[in-house]
Amino acid sequence: MKFLLRPTGAQLIALAQCLEDHRELYNAALEHRRIVYAKTRTTVRYGDQSAELKHIRADDAQGQGRWSFSSQQSTLRRLDRAFRRFFERIHQGRAPGFPRFKSRGRFNTVEWPKDGDGCRWNSRPEHPTTAFVRIQGVGHVKVHQHRDVLGIVKTISVKREGARWYVLLSCDDVPVEPLPATGSAVGIDLGVCSLLTTSDGEHFANPRFLSAGVKLLSAATRDLARRSRGSKRHRDAAARVAALHGKVRRRRLDYAHKIANRLVRSYDLIVHEALQIVNMTKRASPKPDGNGSYLPNHAAAKTGLNKSILDAGWGVFLRILVDKAESAGREVVAVNPATTSRMCNRCGHTAKENRVTQAEFACGACGHTAHADVNAAINILRAGLALREAASAA
Ligand SMILES: [Zn+2]
């Protein structure tokens, strides 16, 4: 679960210092390991570095000593994991790069491994309207808590994304709250024209604010490419791209939550296509002889940037859907999309020519016509039902 933080000016400075000190700790611990590795070809253990923390904190009470021992240990463990991966790859006979120092833009998260230890969720439960998280060295920071926290908070992280700060909670024992059965199943087709089409003929459009955001983002990215590296204008352009990226991502996420909620409330079983990158690429590229009418948002839809956002969006959407379905006791099934868009849902005739345009389906055998995405969604639903039946028979 992820919530926006609303720090005061002083807290903002403290948060930035907290992150920066953890970054420095990470880099110092890495430097230590590098030197030892270069000299002796042995690795320093996490336990050794963790034991040294006490001295570091005592020697630097106003600096490193301000923050939680546990979040610092967590940072050292993060480095330890990077080294484990490094040695694993060496073991596999590969030639991995040595773990790298983290620059300012590449270190954005501090984690407290246990609620109440250096960081406390809901630190002012008596407050009537606002949620707070208390961070050691920072204070009680206001949280924009837009939904309930389910389960028991286990770990707390603070993450910087552009100019914004977020708190991330991972929870244990999240209760399953099954929704009443609806007796309905649905197939969903993930597309480009409509973001999503159901086998019941419902279309979820690509919202205007998303394509507008993508357009701005394309322009900002082109602008960034024109600036020379290291210049102030390059930095400004990069900040603008990052901010726009964040904005598009947040809105897309919001929209994905809305659609997923709708589907989970309405259906007991939801069938979708298994995501295949090749398949997505094919569907997003315009046909050379196409009449040009099937691609929405015109220029924006054709850019690789838009496509990559769409593709990334599907992965994110399906994860949200699976999460929600799980906590509501619903079932989600993925099917192979090989023929779903070319097969007639009435007679089963499968041919590329059946798909007249991106939006129009007309069967060459039986003459059945339908919206192409609805036809595909119906095939997806059937494939899912067949898969389920086969699984229960086995
Ligand atoms: Zn047919």
Coordinates of C-alpha atoms in Angstrom, one line a residue, residues 93 107 142 145 177 197 288:
G93 CA 30.2 -18.5 -14.9
F107 CA 18.9 5.9 -4.2
K142 CA 1.1 13.8 7.7
Q145 CA -4.4 8.1 3.5
E177 CA -13.3 -10.2 2.4
T197 CA -13.3 -4.5 -23.8
P288 CA 0.8 -0.1 -43.7

